Amino acid sequence: MPNTKQTLVMKFGGTSVGSADALIKAGQIIKEARAQYPRLTVITSAMSGVTDLLLKSATLAAQGNVDSLPDTESTLREKHFSAANALIRDEKHCESTKLEISGLIQTLVDLCRAIAVLGEASPRAMDAVASLGERMSVRLLAAVVESTGIRAKAIESSEFVVTNSHFQSANPDFQATAEKARQCLNPLFEAGIVAITTGFIGATPDGVITTLGRGGSDYSAGIIGSVLPADEVWIWTDVDGVMTADPRLVASARTLPEISYSEIAELAYYGAKVLHPKTIRPLVEAGIGLRICNTFNPSHPGTHLVSNGHSNGKGNKADKVVKAVTAIRKQKLVTIEGRGMLGVPGVAARAFGAVASTGTSVPLITQASSEQSICFAIPSEAADHVLASLQKNFAVELSERDIDRVWATDEVAIITAVGYGTRNTPGIAGQIFGKLGEREINVLAIAHGSSDVSISMVVETEDTENAVKALHELIVESTQVNI
Ligand code: ASP
Ligand code: MG
């Protein structure tokens, strides 16, 4: 069947452009995609490790330390130049690409020296530094692609991704971005040129460089894919897609061929590092499909993200609901308890207000129906701060014994079973807790019902691995039933 799709956005992560070998594979993938899609945009991350190195240099400079700058310069030069020398066939083109990259390395040195003189790095200065990684890799990748015989042009996304000035975590203006992106990219497509652009970066309406936050190149793919709009967005990474569990914990973990946007949102939230969580929203709203695939295993179909709504409601089979299991470690459960809380409106509002005032977010909440206790999870490093804030806010109730105690457990883990239908499928909770019971794993708290795609439970830290393995058996067993 002929391909009726025209517009494709592909994003390559840091490891996918992190070495000459990886760049050869990326170049090949781009060439093949170009043969199918006349309007192709390629978004690149910085070469792996580069953004960390840049930010470290700026942080050291802010402390007055520029001693490691010469080493950083040569690391960056070696990383980019060795790939350029190996892959850019035309000597002149190779030299001009290296010259541009040298200029950017010099910008790093200048910025770090200025930061050292000032003794501080503003968020705006940090973004100017962090953006250099993508600004280097985009030139390298475009030259490599051209060496494969494909016409390509490097273009910095700061020319068309318009954001507010919330440096280090800027939000895009979709309307302005749509107009500018089409203006910049359509002429390239019409001339048969592949647009190679930077992930992670935008600019304020005045043209000051911003970044979308760490790991933000995925988000760039979501933004650019939705404004063009693309027929599809493919994210190229270094794993085969989204897995049923962390393979370091569960040997039988495998790639999911398909997962819905709302399911992956639970996974992204619960610590799966495959996709930046913000990527999804613009694509869901624009109805654009997304695929996650492996640069180092390109014939593997990867994971397709599909729209929600695959649950069959009550007819669902409990044995097919759970698709993936994840764990968030290093949490503590905080409990506020007291007989005087019964029927008193506003305790929860004040409790969460007190937590919010410490800048802590809460991944799980439960409350007993007697209303005599509220319990919620927080990252363990925030526990002292949160307890102090609660004690201060409830000082009167604590002294009058309406609240008996505000306390935190030792470190625990939150285990989440993800799959569409967890709320509407009879028997699913029974299966999950049955599995945990068989292994004598105690469940300290449960959160379920706020979404139809997950059930979360809190277990002792030492039970984490065992609990993930136990719940993963449900996935393995359901596949065996299918066969
Ligand atoms: N280079 C940026 C980072 O390391 C963005 C990205 O790779 O997604 O955070
Ligand atoms: Mg990433």
Short mmCIF file of C-alpha atoms and ligand atoms in Angstrom, two decimals:
data_model
loop_
_atom_site.label_atom_id
_atom_site.label_comp_id
_atom_site.label_asym_id
_atom_site.label_seq_id
_atom_site.Cartn_x
_atom_site.Cartn_y
_atom_site.Cartn_z
CA MET A 1 0.00 0.00 0.00
CA PRO A 2 1.45 3.41 -0.86
CA ASN A 3 2.29 5.64 2.10
CA THR A 4 -0.29 8.43 2.21
CA LYS A 5 1.45 10.09 5.12
CA GLN A 6 3.61 13.06 4.26
CA THR A 7 4.96 14.67 7.39
CA LEU A 8 7.15 12.96 9.92
CA VAL A 9 8.95 14.31 12.98
CA MET A 10 11.74 12.14 14.39
CA LYS A 11 13.69 12.85 17.55
CA PHE A 12 17.06 11.32 18.39
CA GLY A 13 18.12 11.15 22.03
CA GLY A 14 21.64 11.78 23.37
CA THR A 15 22.89 8.21 23.03
CA SER A 16 21.44 7.99 19.50
CA VAL A 17 23.81 10.79 18.42
CA GLY A 18 26.45 10.11 21.09
CA SER A 19 29.25 8.63 18.96
CA ALA A 20 30.34 8.14 15.36
CA ASP A 21 28.79 4.64 15.41
CA ALA A 22 25.47 5.93 16.68
CA LEU A 23 25.49 8.76 14.14
CA ILE A 24 25.99 6.28 11.29
CA LYS A 25 22.88 4.45 12.45
CA ALA A 26 20.93 7.68 12.88
CA GLY A 27 22.00 8.79 9.38
CA GLN A 28 20.78 5.51 7.89
CA ILE A 29 17.44 5.78 9.69
CA ILE A 30 16.98 9.35 8.42
CA LYS A 31 17.78 8.27 4.88
CA GLU A 32 15.18 5.52 4.99
CA ALA A 33 12.55 7.81 6.51
CA ARG A 34 13.27 10.44 3.85
CA ALA A 35 12.41 7.91 1.18
CA GLN A 36 8.91 7.59 2.66
CA TYR A 37 8.18 11.05 3.99
CA PRO A 38 8.72 14.12 1.80
CA ARG A 39 8.31 16.47 4.77
CA LEU A 40 10.80 15.28 7.35
CA THR A 41 11.94 17.11 10.48
CA VAL A 42 14.68 15.62 12.63
CA ILE A 43 15.13 16.85 16.18
CA THR A 44 18.35 16.13 18.00
CA SER A 45 19.48 16.08 21.61
CA ALA A 46 22.99 17.03 22.61
CA MET A 47 25.53 14.18 22.34
CA SER A 48 25.18 12.06 25.49
CA GLY A 49 26.88 13.54 28.55
CA VAL A 50 27.33 16.97 26.98
CA THR A 51 24.50 18.84 28.73
CA ASP A 52 25.68 17.52 32.11
CA LEU A 53 29.20 18.67 31.34
CA LEU A 54 28.06 22.14 30.26
CA LEU A 55 25.93 22.67 33.34
CA LYS A 56 28.71 21.44 35.60
CA SER A 57 31.11 23.96 34.07
CA ALA A 58 28.65 26.79 34.67
CA THR A 59 27.99 25.69 38.27
CA LEU A 60 31.71 25.52 39.01
CA ALA A 61 32.24 28.90 37.37
CA ALA A 62 29.58 30.42 39.62
CA GLN A 63 31.77 29.29 42.53
CA GLY A 64 34.71 31.06 40.93
CA ASN A 65 36.26 27.85 39.67
CA VAL A 66 37.29 27.80 36.00
CA ASP A 67 40.22 25.41 36.43
CA SER A 68 38.57 22.55 34.56
CA LEU A 69 37.53 24.68 31.56
CA PRO A 70 40.52 23.66 29.39
CA ASP A 71 39.71 19.98 30.03
CA THR A 72 36.06 20.56 29.22
CA GLU A 73 37.01 22.34 26.01
CA SER A 74 39.14 19.43 24.85
CA THR A 75 36.52 16.84 25.84
CA LEU A 76 33.89 18.67 23.79
CA ARG A 77 36.25 19.12 20.87
CA GLU A 78 37.30 15.47 20.88
CA LYS A 79 33.72 14.20 21.12
CA HIS A 80 32.38 16.26 18.24
CA PHE A 81 35.47 16.36 16.06
CA SER A 82 36.20 12.64 16.11
CA ALA A 83 32.68 11.99 14.80
CA ALA A 84 32.99 14.82 12.26
CA ASN A 85 36.36 13.51 10.99
CA ALA A 86 35.01 10.00 10.66
CA LEU A 87 31.70 10.81 9.00
CA ILE A 88 31.75 14.06 7.02
CA ARG A 89 33.13 13.05 3.64
CA ASP A 90 33.67 16.44 2.07
CA GLU A 91 36.79 17.92 3.63
CA LYS A 92 35.71 21.55 3.30
CA HIS A 93 32.33 20.77 4.83
CA CYS A 94 34.05 18.92 7.66
CA GLU A 95 36.30 21.91 8.39
CA SER A 96 33.48 24.44 8.27
CA THR A 97 31.35 22.29 10.59
CA LYS A 98 34.22 21.97 13.06
CA LEU A 99 34.81 25.71 12.89
CA GLU A 100 31.20 26.41 13.84
CA ILE A 101 31.43 23.93 16.70
CA SER A 102 34.69 25.55 17.86
CA GLY A 103 32.89 28.88 17.93
CA LEU A 104 30.25 27.42 20.24
CA ILE A 105 32.92 25.92 22.52
CA GLN A 106 34.49 29.37 22.68
CA THR A 107 31.08 30.78 23.65
CA LEU A 108 31.04 28.32 26.56
CA VAL A 109 34.44 29.52 27.70
CA ASP A 110 33.37 33.17 27.45
CA LEU A 111 30.12 32.56 29.30
CA CYS A 112 31.85 30.62 32.09
CA ARG A 113 34.47 33.33 32.53
CA ALA A 114 31.73 35.95 32.76
CA ILE A 115 29.83 33.81 35.28
CA ALA A 116 33.01 33.43 37.34
CA VAL A 117 33.52 37.19 37.40
CA LEU A 118 29.93 37.77 38.48
CA GLY A 119 30.08 34.94 40.99
CA GLU A 120 26.61 33.73 40.03
CA ALA A 121 24.82 32.03 37.17
CA SER A 122 21.31 33.33 36.56
CA PRO A 123 18.74 30.89 35.10
CA ARG A 124 19.04 32.86 31.87
CA ALA A 125 22.81 32.35 31.80
CA MET A 126 22.36 28.64 32.61
CA ASP A 127 20.08 28.30 29.58
CA ALA A 128 22.59 30.07 27.35
CA VAL A 129 25.15 27.49 28.50
CA ALA A 130 22.87 24.42 28.41
CA SER A 131 21.67 25.20 24.89
CA LEU A 132 25.19 24.84 23.47
CA GLY A 133 25.03 21.01 23.45
CA GLU A 134 22.16 20.88 20.97
CA ARG A 135 23.60 23.80 19.01
CA MET A 136 26.74 21.72 18.44
CA SER A 137 25.07 18.37 17.76
CA VAL A 138 22.60 19.82 15.25
CA ARG A 139 25.45 21.02 13.03
CA LEU A 140 27.23 17.70 13.27
CA LEU A 141 24.12 15.65 12.51
CA ALA A 142 23.12 17.80 9.54
CA ALA A 143 26.59 17.44 8.02
CA VAL A 144 26.54 13.68 8.62
CA VAL A 145 23.16 13.37 6.93
CA GLU A 146 24.38 15.37 3.97
CA SER A 147 27.30 12.97 3.67
CA THR A 148 24.81 10.16 3.10
CA GLY A 149 23.64 12.03 -0.01
CA ILE A 150 20.49 13.55 1.47
CA ARG A 151 19.91 17.30 1.36
CA ALA A 152 19.64 18.58 4.90
CA LYS A 153 19.87 21.88 6.75
CA ALA A 154 20.65 22.60 10.39
CA ILE A 155 18.28 25.12 11.90
CA GLU A 156 18.18 26.19 15.53
CA SER A 157 14.76 25.76 17.08
CA SER A 158 15.16 29.09 18.87
CA GLU A 159 14.18 30.54 15.50
CA PHE A 160 10.68 29.12 15.71
CA VAL A 161 9.89 27.61 19.13
CA VAL A 162 8.54 30.65 21.00
CA THR A 163 8.38 30.38 24.79
CA ASN A 164 7.80 32.53 27.84
CA SER A 165 10.81 33.67 29.85
CA HIS A 166 10.57 30.98 32.52
CA PHE A 167 14.23 30.05 32.03
CA GLN A 168 15.24 26.41 32.60
CA SER A 169 11.63 25.23 32.27
CA ALA A 170 10.06 27.47 29.66
CA ASN A 171 6.52 27.00 28.38
CA PRO A 172 5.83 27.24 24.66
CA ASP A 173 3.39 29.60 23.01
CA PHE A 174 1.82 27.11 20.63
CA GLN A 175 0.15 29.65 18.38
CA ALA A 176 3.25 31.76 17.82
CA THR A 177 5.32 28.59 17.41
CA ALA A 178 2.92 27.19 14.82
CA GLU A 179 3.18 30.29 12.66
CA LYS A 180 6.95 30.55 12.88
CA ALA A 181 7.59 26.81 12.50
CA ARG A 182 5.58 26.68 9.30
CA GLN A 183 7.33 29.79 7.97
CA CYS A 184 10.76 28.32 8.70
CA LEU A 185 10.20 24.68 7.80
CA ASN A 186 7.75 24.62 4.88
CA PRO A 187 10.17 26.24 2.42
CA LEU A 188 12.75 23.57 3.31
CA PHE A 189 10.26 20.75 2.71
CA GLU A 190 9.21 22.30 -0.57
CA ALA A 191 12.84 22.42 -1.68
CA GLY A 192 13.24 18.73 -0.76
CA ILE A 193 15.48 19.46 2.23
CA VAL A 194 15.34 17.59 5.53
CA ALA A 195 15.10 20.02 8.45
CA ILE A 196 17.50 19.08 11.23
CA THR A 197 16.75 21.04 14.37
CA THR A 198 17.67 21.29 18.03
CA GLY A 199 15.56 19.77 20.76
CA PHE A 200 15.37 21.31 24.22
CA ILE A 201 15.69 24.94 23.06
CA GLY A 202 13.29 27.78 22.43
CA ALA A 203 13.50 31.55 22.63
CA THR A 204 11.42 34.32 24.15
CA PRO A 205 9.58 36.63 21.72
CA ASP A 206 12.63 38.91 22.05
CA GLY A 207 14.93 36.12 20.90
CA VAL A 208 16.58 35.22 24.22
CA ILE A 209 17.41 31.50 24.37
CA THR A 210 15.39 29.38 26.82
CA THR A 211 15.28 25.66 27.51
CA LEU A 212 12.30 23.44 28.15
CA GLY A 213 13.84 21.66 31.17
CA ARG A 214 16.13 18.62 31.43
CA GLY A 215 15.18 15.85 29.06
CA GLY A 216 13.15 18.42 27.13
CA SER A 217 14.03 17.27 23.60
CA ASP A 218 11.15 14.81 23.74
CA TYR A 219 8.89 17.73 24.53
CA SER A 220 10.31 19.59 21.52
CA ALA A 221 9.17 16.64 19.38
CA GLY A 222 5.69 16.92 20.90
CA ILE A 223 5.55 20.68 20.30
CA ILE A 224 6.93 20.65 16.76
CA GLY A 225 4.93 17.53 15.81
CA SER A 226 1.70 19.15 16.96
CA VAL A 227 2.19 22.54 15.31
CA LEU A 228 3.24 21.40 11.83
CA PRO A 229 1.19 19.15 12.23
CA ALA A 230 3.01 15.87 11.66
CA ASP A 231 1.26 12.68 10.65
CA GLU A 232 3.43 10.85 13.15
CA VAL A 233 6.19 11.43 15.68
CA TRP A 234 8.91 8.86 16.24
CA ILE A 235 11.23 9.05 19.24
CA TRP A 236 14.53 7.24 18.68
CA THR A 237 16.21 6.12 21.89
CA ASP A 238 18.46 3.33 23.14
CA VAL A 239 15.85 0.81 24.29
CA ASP A 240 13.25 -1.14 22.31
CA GLY A 241 10.34 0.93 23.65
CA VAL A 242 8.28 0.98 26.80
CA MET A 243 8.74 -2.15 28.84
CA THR A 244 6.39 -4.06 31.12
CA ALA A 245 8.80 -3.47 34.03
CA ASP A 246 12.33 -2.32 34.71
CA PRO A 247 14.42 -5.13 33.15
CA ARG A 248 17.03 -4.71 35.89
CA LEU A 249 14.37 -5.81 38.37
CA VAL A 250 12.45 -8.35 36.32
CA ALA A 251 14.28 -10.63 33.91
CA SER A 252 11.10 -11.49 31.99
CA ALA A 253 10.23 -7.83 31.29
CA ARG A 254 9.48 -7.22 27.63
CA THR A 255 8.57 -4.42 25.26
CA LEU A 256 4.93 -3.41 25.00
CA PRO A 257 3.88 -3.25 21.34
CA GLU A 258 1.14 -0.77 22.21
CA ILE A 259 0.19 1.44 25.12
CA SER A 260 -2.31 4.25 25.43
CA TYR A 261 -1.46 7.85 26.16
CA SER A 262 -3.11 7.71 29.57
CA GLU A 263 -1.29 4.51 30.50
CA ILE A 264 2.10 5.91 29.59
CA ALA A 265 1.27 9.07 31.50
CA GLU A 266 1.05 6.92 34.64
CA LEU A 267 4.34 5.26 33.74
CA ALA A 268 6.10 8.51 33.01
CA TYR A 269 4.89 9.87 36.29
CA TYR A 270 5.93 6.73 38.09
CA GLY A 271 9.51 7.01 37.05
CA ALA A 272 9.85 5.35 33.65
CA LYS A 273 12.49 7.42 31.96
CA VAL A 274 11.54 6.58 28.41
CA LEU A 275 9.58 9.69 27.55
CA HIS A 276 9.45 13.19 29.01
CA PRO A 277 5.93 13.42 30.48
CA LYS A 278 5.13 16.77 28.85
CA THR A 279 5.59 15.28 25.35
CA ILE A 280 2.26 13.58 25.36
CA ARG A 281 -0.24 16.39 25.81
CA PRO A 282 0.22 18.34 22.58
CA LEU A 283 0.15 15.10 20.61
CA VAL A 284 -2.99 13.76 22.27
CA GLU A 285 -4.75 17.05 21.66
CA ALA A 286 -3.73 17.03 18.00
CA GLY A 287 -4.56 13.30 17.61
CA ILE A 288 -1.05 12.45 16.43
CA GLY A 289 0.40 8.98 16.91
CA LEU A 290 3.75 8.45 18.55
CA ARG A 291 6.22 5.61 18.27
CA ILE A 292 9.21 4.90 20.48
CA CYS A 293 11.97 2.98 18.77
CA ASN A 294 15.57 1.88 19.22
CA THR A 295 18.35 3.43 17.11
CA PHE A 296 20.48 0.38 17.85
CA ASN A 297 17.78 -2.12 16.87
CA PRO A 298 15.86 -0.26 14.16
CA SER A 299 14.01 -3.26 12.77
CA HIS A 300 12.25 -3.75 16.11
CA PRO A 301 8.77 -2.22 15.86
CA GLY A 302 9.11 -0.50 19.27
CA THR A 303 6.09 0.76 21.17
CA HIS A 304 3.17 2.57 19.55
CA LEU A 305 1.20 5.05 21.56
CA VAL A 306 -2.49 5.01 20.82
CA SER A 307 -5.48 7.04 21.92
CA ASN A 308 -7.22 6.03 25.09
CA GLY A 309 -10.34 3.95 25.41
CA HIS A 310 -9.32 0.36 24.92
CA SER A 311 -11.03 -0.77 28.06
CA ASN A 312 -14.07 -2.95 27.47
CA GLY A 313 -15.70 -1.79 30.69
CA LYS A 314 -17.28 -4.56 32.69
CA GLY A 315 -16.67 -7.13 30.03
CA ASN A 316 -12.95 -6.72 30.49
CA LYS A 317 -11.04 -9.79 31.54
CA ALA A 318 -9.15 -9.19 34.76
CA ASP A 319 -6.26 -11.29 33.52
CA LYS A 320 -5.52 -8.89 30.68
CA VAL A 321 -5.71 -5.58 32.44
CA VAL A 322 -2.27 -5.08 33.94
CA LYS A 323 0.22 -4.03 31.28
CA ALA A 324 3.15 -2.69 33.24
CA VAL A 325 4.44 -2.45 36.79
CA THR A 326 6.67 0.27 38.18
CA ALA A 327 8.13 1.32 41.51
CA ILE A 328 9.01 4.70 42.98
CA ARG A 329 11.52 4.33 45.75
CA LYS A 330 12.68 6.60 48.55
CA GLN A 331 9.26 7.70 49.76
CA LYS A 332 7.84 8.13 53.25
CA LEU A 333 4.24 7.89 54.35
CA VAL A 334 3.06 10.75 56.51
CA THR A 335 0.04 10.20 58.75
CA ILE A 336 -2.04 12.81 60.54
CA GLU A 337 -4.29 11.17 63.11
CA GLY A 338 -6.60 12.16 65.90
CA ARG A 339 -10.14 11.56 67.11
CA GLY A 340 -10.80 15.30 67.06
CA MET A 341 -10.51 15.30 63.24
CA LEU A 342 -13.78 13.43 62.79
CA GLY A 343 -16.26 15.44 60.78
CA VAL A 344 -14.16 18.60 60.91
CA PRO A 345 -14.14 20.20 57.48
CA GLY A 346 -10.92 21.70 56.23
CA VAL A 347 -8.33 19.40 57.83
CA ALA A 348 -7.30 17.96 54.47
CA ALA A 349 -7.16 21.40 52.85
CA ARG A 350 -4.93 22.71 55.60
CA ALA A 351 -2.76 19.60 55.60
CA PHE A 352 -2.08 19.78 51.87
CA GLY A 353 -1.66 23.55 52.06
CA ALA A 354 1.06 22.98 54.65
CA VAL A 355 2.73 20.38 52.42
CA ALA A 356 2.47 22.63 49.37
CA SER A 357 4.11 25.49 51.26
CA THR A 358 7.27 23.36 51.44
CA GLY A 359 7.26 22.90 47.64
CA THR A 360 6.71 19.14 47.98
CA SER A 361 4.37 17.26 45.68
CA VAL A 362 2.34 14.30 46.85
CA PRO A 363 2.22 11.15 44.69
CA LEU A 364 -0.34 9.17 46.74
CA ILE A 365 -3.16 9.95 49.21
CA THR A 366 -5.50 7.82 51.34
CA GLN A 367 -7.96 8.61 54.08
CA ALA A 368 -9.89 6.34 56.42
CA SER A 369 -13.67 6.70 56.16
CA SER A 370 -13.80 7.43 59.87
CA GLU A 371 -11.94 10.62 58.93
CA GLN A 372 -9.68 10.09 61.93
CA SER A 373 -6.56 9.86 59.86
CA ILE A 374 -5.13 11.05 56.58
CA CYS A 375 -2.10 9.45 55.09
CA PHE A 376 0.00 10.44 52.08
CA ALA A 377 3.36 9.78 50.50
CA ILE A 378 6.15 12.28 49.96
CA PRO A 379 9.76 11.91 48.81
CA SER A 380 11.77 10.94 51.89
CA GLU A 381 14.21 13.81 51.62
CA ALA A 382 11.29 16.22 52.14
CA ALA A 383 9.98 14.47 55.28
CA ASP A 384 11.60 16.64 57.98
CA HIS A 385 10.53 19.80 56.29
CA VAL A 386 6.96 18.59 55.72
CA LEU A 387 6.55 17.34 59.31
CA ALA A 388 7.77 20.66 60.68
CA SER A 389 5.32 22.53 58.47
CA LEU A 390 2.41 20.30 59.54
CA GLN A 391 3.31 20.66 63.20
CA LYS A 392 3.37 24.41 62.85
CA ASN A 393 0.08 24.58 60.98
CA PHE A 394 -1.72 22.26 63.40
CA ALA A 395 -0.04 23.59 66.56
CA VAL A 396 -3.38 24.47 68.17
CA GLU A 397 -5.03 21.12 67.34
CA LEU A 398 -1.95 19.26 68.55
CA SER A 399 -1.87 21.11 71.85
CA GLU A 400 -5.63 20.53 72.33
CA ARG A 401 -5.22 16.86 71.40
CA ASP A 402 -7.75 17.07 68.51
CA ILE A 403 -4.84 15.78 66.50
CA ASP A 404 -2.85 13.16 68.39
CA ARG A 405 0.07 12.66 66.11
CA VAL A 406 1.74 13.72 62.89
CA TRP A 407 4.41 11.22 61.91
CA ALA A 408 6.33 9.64 59.06
CA THR A 409 7.24 6.01 58.42
CA ASP A 410 10.69 4.71 57.54
CA GLU A 411 11.46 4.73 53.85
CA VAL A 412 8.93 2.87 51.69
CA ALA A 413 8.23 2.31 47.98
CA ILE A 414 5.14 2.92 45.88
CA ILE A 415 4.36 0.08 43.48
CA THR A 416 1.97 0.86 40.63
CA ALA A 417 0.19 -1.57 38.36
CA VAL A 418 -0.72 0.24 35.15
CA GLY A 419 -3.37 -0.79 32.65
CA TYR A 420 -6.63 0.47 31.24
CA GLY A 421 -9.57 -0.92 33.17
CA THR A 422 -8.18 -1.08 36.68
CA ARG A 423 -11.26 0.71 38.00
CA ASN A 424 -13.93 -0.95 35.90
CA THR A 425 -12.78 -4.54 35.84
CA PRO A 426 -14.11 -6.85 38.55
CA GLY A 427 -11.49 -9.02 40.19
CA ILE A 428 -8.45 -6.97 39.36
CA ALA A 429 -7.75 -5.79 42.90
CA GLY A 430 -8.25 -9.36 44.12
CA GLN A 431 -5.63 -10.64 41.69
CA ILE A 432 -3.13 -7.99 42.60
CA PHE A 433 -3.43 -8.39 46.35
CA GLY A 434 -3.56 -12.17 45.96
CA LYS A 435 -0.17 -12.08 44.27
CA LEU A 436 1.30 -9.91 47.01
CA GLY A 437 -0.26 -12.11 49.70
CA GLU A 438 1.27 -15.26 48.19
CA ARG A 439 4.67 -13.71 48.70
CA GLU A 440 3.78 -12.47 52.16
CA ILE A 441 4.26 -8.86 51.18
CA ASN A 442 2.53 -6.45 53.50
CA VAL A 443 0.69 -3.53 51.92
CA LEU A 444 0.92 -0.35 53.98
CA ALA A 445 -1.42 1.84 51.91
CA ILE A 446 -3.44 1.68 48.69
CA ALA A 447 -4.55 4.35 46.22
CA HIS A 448 -7.07 3.41 43.61
CA GLY A 449 -10.08 4.86 41.90
CA SER A 450 -8.95 8.33 40.87
CA SER A 451 -7.99 6.99 37.46
CA ASP A 452 -8.97 3.95 35.45
CA VAL A 453 -5.40 3.17 34.51
CA SER A 454 -3.58 2.44 37.75
CA ILE A 455 -3.62 0.92 41.20
CA SER A 456 -0.85 2.00 43.55
CA MET A 457 0.23 0.41 46.79
CA VAL A 458 2.87 1.22 49.32
CA VAL A 459 5.24 -1.51 50.56
CA GLU A 460 8.31 -1.67 52.78
CA THR A 461 11.53 -0.82 50.95
CA GLU A 462 12.88 -4.37 51.23
CA ASP A 463 9.76 -5.73 49.50
CA THR A 464 10.08 -3.47 46.45
CA GLU A 465 11.70 -5.89 44.05
CA ASN A 466 9.63 -8.81 45.19
CA ALA A 467 6.39 -6.85 44.79
CA VAL A 468 7.26 -5.73 41.25
CA LYS A 469 8.13 -9.34 40.34
CA ALA A 470 4.90 -10.65 41.89
CA LEU A 471 2.71 -8.25 39.93
CA HIS A 472 4.69 -8.81 36.76
CA GLU A 473 3.60 -12.46 36.94
CA LEU A 474 0.09 -11.23 36.12
CA ILE A 475 1.39 -9.86 32.82
CA VAL A 476 3.34 -13.00 31.96
CA GLU A 477 0.40 -15.25 32.83
CA SER A 478 -2.00 -13.19 30.72
CA THR A 479 0.24 -13.55 27.67
CA GLN A 480 0.43 -17.27 28.18
CA VAL A 481 -3.38 -17.36 28.27
CA ASN A 482 -3.43 -15.41 25.01
CA ILE A 483 -1.22 -17.94 23.24
N1 ASP B 1 20.18 17.68 26.24
C1 ASP B 1 19.10 17.94 27.15
C2 ASP B 1 19.31 17.17 28.44
O1 ASP B 1 20.23 16.40 28.56
C3 ASP B 1 17.78 17.64 26.56
C4 ASP B 1 17.54 16.22 26.12
O2 ASP B 1 18.48 15.49 25.81
O3 ASP B 1 16.38 15.81 26.06
O4 ASP B 1 18.55 17.37 29.35
MG MG B 2 15.72 11.74 27.08
#
